Short mmCIF file of C-alpha atoms and ligand atoms in Angstrom, two decimals:
data_model
loop_
_atom_site.label_atom_id
_atom_site.label_comp_id
_atom_site.label_asym_id
_atom_site.label_seq_id
_atom_site.Cartn_x
_atom_site.Cartn_y
_atom_site.Cartn_z
CA MET X 1 -11.98 -9.67 -38.91
CA GLY X 2 -10.55 -10.78 -35.56
CA ARG X 3 -8.47 -8.64 -33.22
CA LEU X 4 -5.60 -11.18 -33.33
CA ASP X 5 -5.84 -12.45 -36.92
CA ASP X 6 -2.86 -14.70 -37.75
CA ARG X 7 -0.92 -13.69 -34.63
CA VAL X 8 0.90 -16.51 -32.88
CA ALA X 9 0.08 -16.46 -29.16
CA CYS X 10 1.51 -18.68 -26.43
CA ILE X 11 -0.53 -18.95 -23.22
CA THR X 12 1.00 -20.77 -20.25
CA GLY X 13 -1.29 -22.62 -17.85
CA ALA X 14 -3.81 -22.87 -20.70
CA GLY X 15 -5.26 -26.19 -19.54
CA SER X 16 -7.58 -24.62 -16.99
CA GLY X 17 -9.38 -21.50 -15.75
CA ILE X 18 -8.19 -18.11 -16.99
CA GLY X 19 -5.61 -19.64 -19.36
CA ARG X 20 -8.21 -21.81 -21.09
CA ALA X 21 -10.70 -18.92 -21.35
CA THR X 22 -7.92 -16.77 -22.86
CA ALA X 23 -7.04 -19.49 -25.38
CA GLU X 24 -10.72 -19.70 -26.40
CA LEU X 25 -11.07 -15.94 -26.81
CA PHE X 26 -7.77 -15.59 -28.66
CA ALA X 27 -8.72 -18.39 -31.09
CA ALA X 28 -12.12 -16.76 -31.67
CA GLU X 29 -10.25 -13.53 -32.48
CA GLY X 30 -8.15 -15.27 -35.14
CA ALA X 31 -4.96 -16.13 -33.24
CA ILE X 32 -2.91 -19.28 -33.70
CA VAL X 33 -2.75 -20.56 -30.11
CA VAL X 34 0.09 -22.42 -28.45
CA ALA X 35 -1.56 -23.78 -25.30
CA GLN X 36 1.09 -24.60 -22.71
CA ASP X 37 0.48 -26.39 -19.41
CA LEU X 38 2.24 -28.53 -16.83
CA ASP X 39 -0.06 -31.35 -17.84
CA SER X 40 0.02 -31.73 -21.63
CA SER X 41 -3.31 -33.61 -21.59
CA THR X 42 -5.21 -30.59 -20.22
CA ALA X 43 -3.50 -28.36 -22.81
CA GLU X 44 -4.60 -30.86 -25.49
CA GLU X 45 -8.18 -30.68 -24.17
CA THR X 46 -8.04 -26.91 -24.52
CA VAL X 47 -6.79 -27.18 -28.10
CA ALA X 48 -9.48 -29.76 -28.91
CA GLY X 49 -12.08 -27.22 -27.79
CA LEU X 50 -10.79 -24.47 -30.08
CA GLY X 51 -12.63 -25.78 -33.14
CA GLY X 52 -9.83 -26.48 -35.60
CA GLY X 53 -6.98 -24.32 -36.90
CA HIS X 54 -3.24 -24.65 -36.43
CA HIS X 55 -3.32 -24.52 -32.63
CA VAL X 56 -0.88 -26.73 -30.71
CA ALA X 57 -0.55 -28.05 -27.16
CA VAL X 58 2.74 -28.09 -25.24
CA GLY X 59 3.49 -29.72 -21.89
CA GLY X 60 6.12 -28.67 -19.35
CA ASP X 61 6.87 -26.88 -16.12
CA VAL X 62 7.32 -23.13 -16.67
CA SER X 63 10.01 -23.09 -13.97
CA ASP X 64 12.09 -25.70 -15.83
CA GLU X 65 14.74 -23.79 -17.79
CA GLU X 66 15.53 -26.54 -20.30
CA ALA X 67 11.90 -27.47 -20.89
CA MET X 68 10.97 -23.85 -21.66
CA ALA X 69 14.00 -23.33 -23.91
CA SER X 70 12.95 -26.33 -26.01
CA ALA X 71 9.24 -25.41 -25.95
CA PHE X 72 9.96 -21.95 -27.40
CA ALA X 73 12.50 -23.37 -29.89
CA ALA X 74 9.68 -25.60 -31.14
CA ILE X 75 7.42 -22.54 -31.58
CA LEU X 76 10.11 -20.98 -33.79
CA THR X 77 10.38 -24.18 -35.84
CA ASP X 78 6.60 -24.58 -36.20
CA PHE X 79 5.51 -20.97 -36.77
CA GLY X 80 8.65 -18.92 -37.48
CA ARG X 81 7.78 -16.27 -34.87
CA LEU X 82 5.76 -15.38 -31.78
CA ASP X 83 3.57 -12.28 -31.37
CA VAL X 84 1.96 -12.66 -27.94
CA LEU X 85 3.02 -14.32 -24.69
CA VAL X 86 0.61 -14.65 -21.76
CA ASN X 87 2.46 -15.70 -18.59
CA ASN X 88 -0.53 -17.18 -16.78
CA ALA X 89 0.58 -20.51 -15.22
CA GLY X 90 0.38 -20.53 -11.46
CA VAL X 91 -0.63 -22.16 -8.18
CA PHE X 92 -2.05 -20.73 -4.97
CA ARG X 93 -1.11 -23.42 -2.49
CA LEU X 94 1.82 -25.78 -2.12
CA PRO X 95 2.45 -28.70 0.22
CA GLY X 96 4.26 -27.52 3.34
CA ASP X 97 3.11 -23.90 3.07
CA GLY X 98 1.32 -24.07 6.44
CA PHE X 99 -2.22 -23.41 5.21
CA ASP X 100 -3.50 -26.58 6.86
CA ARG X 101 -2.20 -25.24 10.20
CA VAL X 102 -4.13 -21.99 9.70
CA LEU X 103 -7.31 -23.98 9.07
CA ALA X 104 -6.58 -25.89 12.29
CA GLY X 105 -6.50 -22.53 14.12
CA GLU X 106 -2.76 -22.70 14.86
CA GLY X 107 -1.90 -19.06 14.21
CA PRO X 108 -0.19 -17.08 11.46
CA GLN X 109 0.67 -19.01 8.30
CA ILE X 110 4.15 -17.47 8.06
CA CYS X 111 5.13 -19.33 11.27
CA HIS X 112 4.38 -22.67 9.58
CA MET X 113 5.52 -21.91 6.03
CA GLY X 114 8.48 -23.95 4.83
CA TYR X 115 11.30 -22.17 3.00
CA GLU X 116 11.07 -24.70 0.17
CA PRO X 117 7.41 -24.02 -0.72
CA PHE X 118 8.08 -20.28 -0.35
CA MET X 119 10.88 -20.47 -2.92
CA GLN X 120 8.93 -22.88 -5.12
CA MET X 121 6.08 -20.36 -5.34
CA LEU X 122 8.56 -17.73 -6.51
CA ALA X 123 10.10 -20.20 -8.96
CA ILE X 124 6.76 -21.00 -10.60
CA HIS X 125 5.36 -17.47 -10.85
CA VAL X 126 8.41 -15.21 -11.09
CA GLY X 127 10.92 -17.74 -12.43
CA GLY X 128 8.37 -19.05 -14.93
CA THR X 129 7.52 -15.55 -16.16
CA PHE X 130 11.23 -14.75 -16.47
CA LEU X 131 12.13 -17.99 -18.30
CA CYS X 132 9.22 -17.85 -20.76
CA THR X 133 9.73 -14.15 -21.50
CA ARG X 134 13.46 -14.61 -22.00
CA ALA X 135 12.80 -17.45 -24.43
CA ALA X 136 9.95 -15.60 -26.19
CA VAL X 137 11.54 -12.19 -26.85
CA PRO X 138 13.96 -13.36 -29.58
CA LEU X 139 10.94 -14.88 -31.38
CA MET X 140 9.04 -11.57 -31.43
CA LEU X 141 10.51 -10.56 -34.75
CA ASP X 142 7.77 -8.04 -35.61
CA GLY X 143 7.43 -6.65 -32.08
CA GLY X 144 4.99 -8.19 -29.66
CA SER X 145 3.03 -8.12 -26.44
CA VAL X 146 3.67 -9.86 -23.14
CA VAL X 147 0.85 -10.07 -20.58
CA ASN X 148 1.70 -11.28 -17.09
CA LEU X 149 -0.87 -12.54 -14.60
CA SER X 150 -0.41 -10.85 -11.24
CA SER X 151 -3.18 -10.61 -8.61
CA ILE X 152 -4.76 -8.25 -6.10
CA ALA X 153 -2.65 -10.31 -3.66
CA GLY X 154 0.45 -8.67 -5.15
CA ILE X 155 -1.06 -5.19 -4.79
CA ALA X 156 -3.03 -5.25 -1.56
CA GLY X 157 -1.44 -8.21 0.24
CA TRP X 158 -4.45 -10.52 0.30
CA GLY X 159 -3.48 -14.16 0.15
CA PRO X 160 -0.59 -16.03 1.75
CA ALA X 161 2.89 -14.48 1.89
CA HIS X 162 4.52 -16.69 -0.74
CA TYR X 163 1.74 -16.01 -3.27
CA ALA X 164 1.56 -12.26 -2.54
CA ALA X 165 5.35 -11.94 -2.78
CA ALA X 166 5.36 -13.75 -6.13
CA LYS X 167 2.50 -11.70 -7.57
CA GLY X 168 4.07 -8.44 -6.35
CA ALA X 169 7.39 -9.38 -7.95
CA ILE X 170 5.61 -9.95 -11.25
CA LEU X 171 4.56 -6.27 -11.21
CA GLY X 172 8.19 -5.19 -10.77
CA LEU X 173 9.31 -7.50 -13.56
CA THR X 174 6.55 -6.11 -15.79
CA ARG X 175 7.61 -2.50 -15.27
CA SER X 176 11.30 -3.23 -15.78
CA LEU X 177 10.76 -5.27 -18.94
CA ALA X 178 8.40 -2.65 -20.37
CA ARG X 179 11.23 -0.10 -20.20
CA GLU X 180 13.79 -2.54 -21.57
CA LEU X 181 11.68 -3.92 -24.40
CA GLY X 182 9.76 -0.81 -25.48
CA PRO X 183 12.51 0.23 -27.91
CA HIS X 184 12.18 -3.25 -29.46
CA ARG X 185 8.42 -2.70 -30.06
CA ILE X 186 7.52 -5.23 -27.37
CA ARG X 187 4.92 -4.10 -24.82
CA VAL X 188 4.79 -5.69 -21.35
CA ASN X 189 1.77 -5.34 -19.07
CA ALA X 190 0.09 -7.15 -16.20
CA VAL X 191 -3.44 -8.16 -15.32
CA ALA X 192 -4.10 -8.36 -11.58
CA PRO X 193 -7.47 -10.06 -11.10
CA GLY X 194 -9.60 -10.07 -7.99
CA VAL X 195 -11.31 -13.32 -6.98
CA ILE X 196 -12.20 -15.30 -10.10
CA ASN X 197 -14.31 -18.40 -10.55
CA THR X 198 -11.73 -21.04 -11.57
CA PRO X 199 -10.51 -24.40 -10.22
CA MET X 200 -7.85 -22.48 -8.23
CA VAL X 201 -10.58 -20.78 -6.22
CA ASP X 202 -12.91 -23.82 -6.14
CA GLU X 203 -10.45 -25.50 -3.82
CA LEU X 204 -10.40 -22.63 -1.30
CA ASP X 205 -12.43 -22.48 1.86
CA SER X 206 -15.55 -20.30 1.63
CA ALA X 207 -14.34 -18.69 4.88
CA MET X 208 -11.58 -17.12 2.78
CA ILE X 209 -13.73 -16.11 -0.19
CA ASP X 210 -16.97 -14.88 1.42
CA PRO X 211 -15.42 -11.88 3.26
CA LEU X 212 -13.77 -10.74 0.02
CA VAL X 213 -17.06 -11.00 -1.87
CA SER X 214 -18.86 -9.03 0.84
CA MET X 215 -16.24 -6.25 0.47
CA THR X 216 -16.64 -6.20 -3.33
CA PRO X 217 -18.90 -3.38 -4.55
CA MET X 218 -20.15 -5.53 -7.45
CA GLY X 219 -21.09 -8.22 -4.91
CA ARG X 220 -19.74 -11.23 -6.78
CA ILE X 221 -16.59 -12.96 -7.90
CA GLY X 222 -15.48 -12.62 -11.52
CA GLU X 223 -15.55 -15.09 -14.38
CA ALA X 224 -12.50 -16.35 -16.30
CA ALA X 225 -13.89 -14.87 -19.53
CA GLU X 226 -13.89 -11.43 -17.88
CA ILE X 227 -10.15 -11.74 -17.30
CA ALA X 228 -9.55 -13.10 -20.81
CA SER X 229 -11.12 -9.97 -22.31
CA THR X 230 -8.72 -7.77 -20.31
CA VAL X 231 -5.79 -9.88 -21.47
CA LEU X 232 -7.02 -9.51 -25.06
CA PHE X 233 -7.12 -5.71 -24.73
CA LEU X 234 -3.47 -5.67 -23.66
CA ALA X 235 -2.36 -8.34 -26.14
CA GLY X 236 -3.85 -6.80 -29.27
CA ASN X 237 -3.92 -3.44 -31.05
CA ASP X 238 -6.56 -1.98 -28.71
CA GLY X 239 -3.74 -1.63 -26.17
CA ALA X 240 -1.17 -0.44 -28.73
CA PHE X 241 0.17 2.46 -26.59
CA VAL X 242 -0.12 0.71 -23.23
CA THR X 243 3.03 -0.66 -21.65
CA GLY X 244 4.41 -1.06 -18.12
CA GLN X 245 0.88 -0.95 -16.64
CA TRP X 246 -1.35 -3.21 -14.63
CA ILE X 247 -5.13 -3.49 -14.92
CA SER X 248 -7.10 -5.05 -12.09
CA PRO X 249 -10.50 -6.50 -13.03
CA ASN X 250 -11.79 -7.00 -9.48
CA GLY X 251 -15.37 -5.75 -9.20
CA GLY X 252 -14.18 -2.71 -7.24
CA LEU X 253 -12.56 -4.69 -4.41
CA ILE X 254 -9.48 -2.47 -4.66
CA THR X 255 -9.63 0.91 -6.39
CA CYS X 256 -6.07 2.27 -6.32
P1 NAP R 1 -6.10 -22.66 -12.49
O1 NAP R 1 -7.49 -22.89 -13.01
O2 NAP R 1 -5.59 -23.50 -11.39
O3 NAP R 1 -5.10 -22.71 -13.75
C1 NAP R 1 -3.71 -22.61 -13.58
C2 NAP R 1 -3.06 -23.53 -14.60
O4 NAP R 1 -1.63 -23.36 -14.49
C3 NAP R 1 -3.37 -25.00 -14.33
O5 NAP R 1 -3.70 -25.66 -15.54
C4 NAP R 1 -2.07 -25.50 -13.74
O6 NAP R 1 -1.82 -26.88 -13.97
C5 NAP R 1 -1.06 -24.67 -14.49
N1 NAP R 1 0.24 -24.71 -13.84
C6 NAP R 1 0.50 -24.70 -12.50
N2 NAP R 1 1.82 -24.76 -12.28
C7 NAP R 1 2.41 -24.82 -13.50
C8 NAP R 1 3.75 -24.91 -13.93
N3 NAP R 1 4.77 -24.96 -13.04
N4 NAP R 1 4.00 -24.96 -15.26
C9 NAP R 1 2.99 -24.91 -16.16
N5 NAP R 1 1.69 -24.83 -15.81
C10 NAP R 1 1.41 -24.79 -14.49
O7 NAP R 1 -5.94 -21.17 -11.98
P2 NAP R 1 -6.48 -19.77 -12.55
O8 NAP R 1 -7.36 -19.22 -11.52
O9 NAP R 1 -6.94 -19.90 -13.95
O10 NAP R 1 -5.12 -18.95 -12.49
C11 NAP R 1 -4.45 -18.46 -13.64
C12 NAP R 1 -3.53 -17.34 -13.21
O11 NAP R 1 -4.31 -16.27 -12.67
C13 NAP R 1 -2.55 -17.74 -12.10
O12 NAP R 1 -1.32 -17.12 -12.32
C14 NAP R 1 -3.21 -17.19 -10.85
O13 NAP R 1 -2.27 -16.97 -9.83
C15 NAP R 1 -3.81 -15.92 -11.40
N6 NAP R 1 -4.91 -15.39 -10.59
C16 NAP R 1 -6.03 -16.13 -10.32
C17 NAP R 1 -7.04 -15.59 -9.54
C18 NAP R 1 -8.29 -16.33 -9.20
O14 NAP R 1 -9.05 -15.86 -8.33
N7 NAP R 1 -8.59 -17.47 -9.84
C19 NAP R 1 -6.89 -14.29 -9.04
C20 NAP R 1 -5.75 -13.56 -9.32
C21 NAP R 1 -4.76 -14.12 -10.11
P3 NAP R 1 -2.26 -27.94 -12.84
O15 NAP R 1 -3.75 -27.78 -12.69
O16 NAP R 1 -1.83 -29.23 -13.41
O17 NAP R 1 -1.53 -27.52 -11.59
#
């Protein structure tokens, strides 16, 4: 018997990294997976790797209100309900955010960060989490579980200002929604990973990653599957009395 037998679970950003690993684990635990991603072809690749079942792929930008309203309406039509939502889609860098100027040794990133990429980062992470949760809650007819991907950046401030601000806001949203949705039997929690081996990190400079690894008691970065197992704990019955919390799988990098 799987931990998510016959539960319908939507995972955003499921075409890559942590989202794909979560889709794989959820499917292995018996869930029907709706794999959502900006690029529908990567979501389809994820579904193709799940080994059969009623899983579906959905394309669309999580910060696009209309696209998310119709994506979740389609889930209702196809499956009649939703049990789990994992708000995972995200980016770390955006054009115009000034990171190139930091690499060129031109001083603090905030001095070169455009307002537009700052707000776009918030729109993707915070806006996307808001829009998907708002569309998902009416589908959680038998209660449910929402798991939001934050980051140690949102707790300890590592990472650029737009990303840290977005990931910190996700923690506030998580706590508020846990209070609001608890009476409706919907739990809301966050996972705040440390540095994890995914395409998002592959594209970063080792000058950024190496100091974090050297400060990590476990002496390594994490794997996407190690985050997926934390998401599973919160999504399924193992976390049945857990709501409004964050868990940070980070190898000991932060301990608060
Ligand atoms: P990833 O491999 O880059 O996967 C992120 C996925 O989200 C990609 O498939 C990406 O599509 C998709 N995406 C981006 N913007 C989107 C949008 N507007 N709408 C829908 N999908 C969108 O990154 P990851 O490392 O697995 O990250 C997953 C989550 O964990 C993110 O929220 C990230 O901030 C968080 N996180 C990661 C780490 C880490 O060290 N890797 C640490 C802490 C937290 P495209 O590839 O087409 O852009």
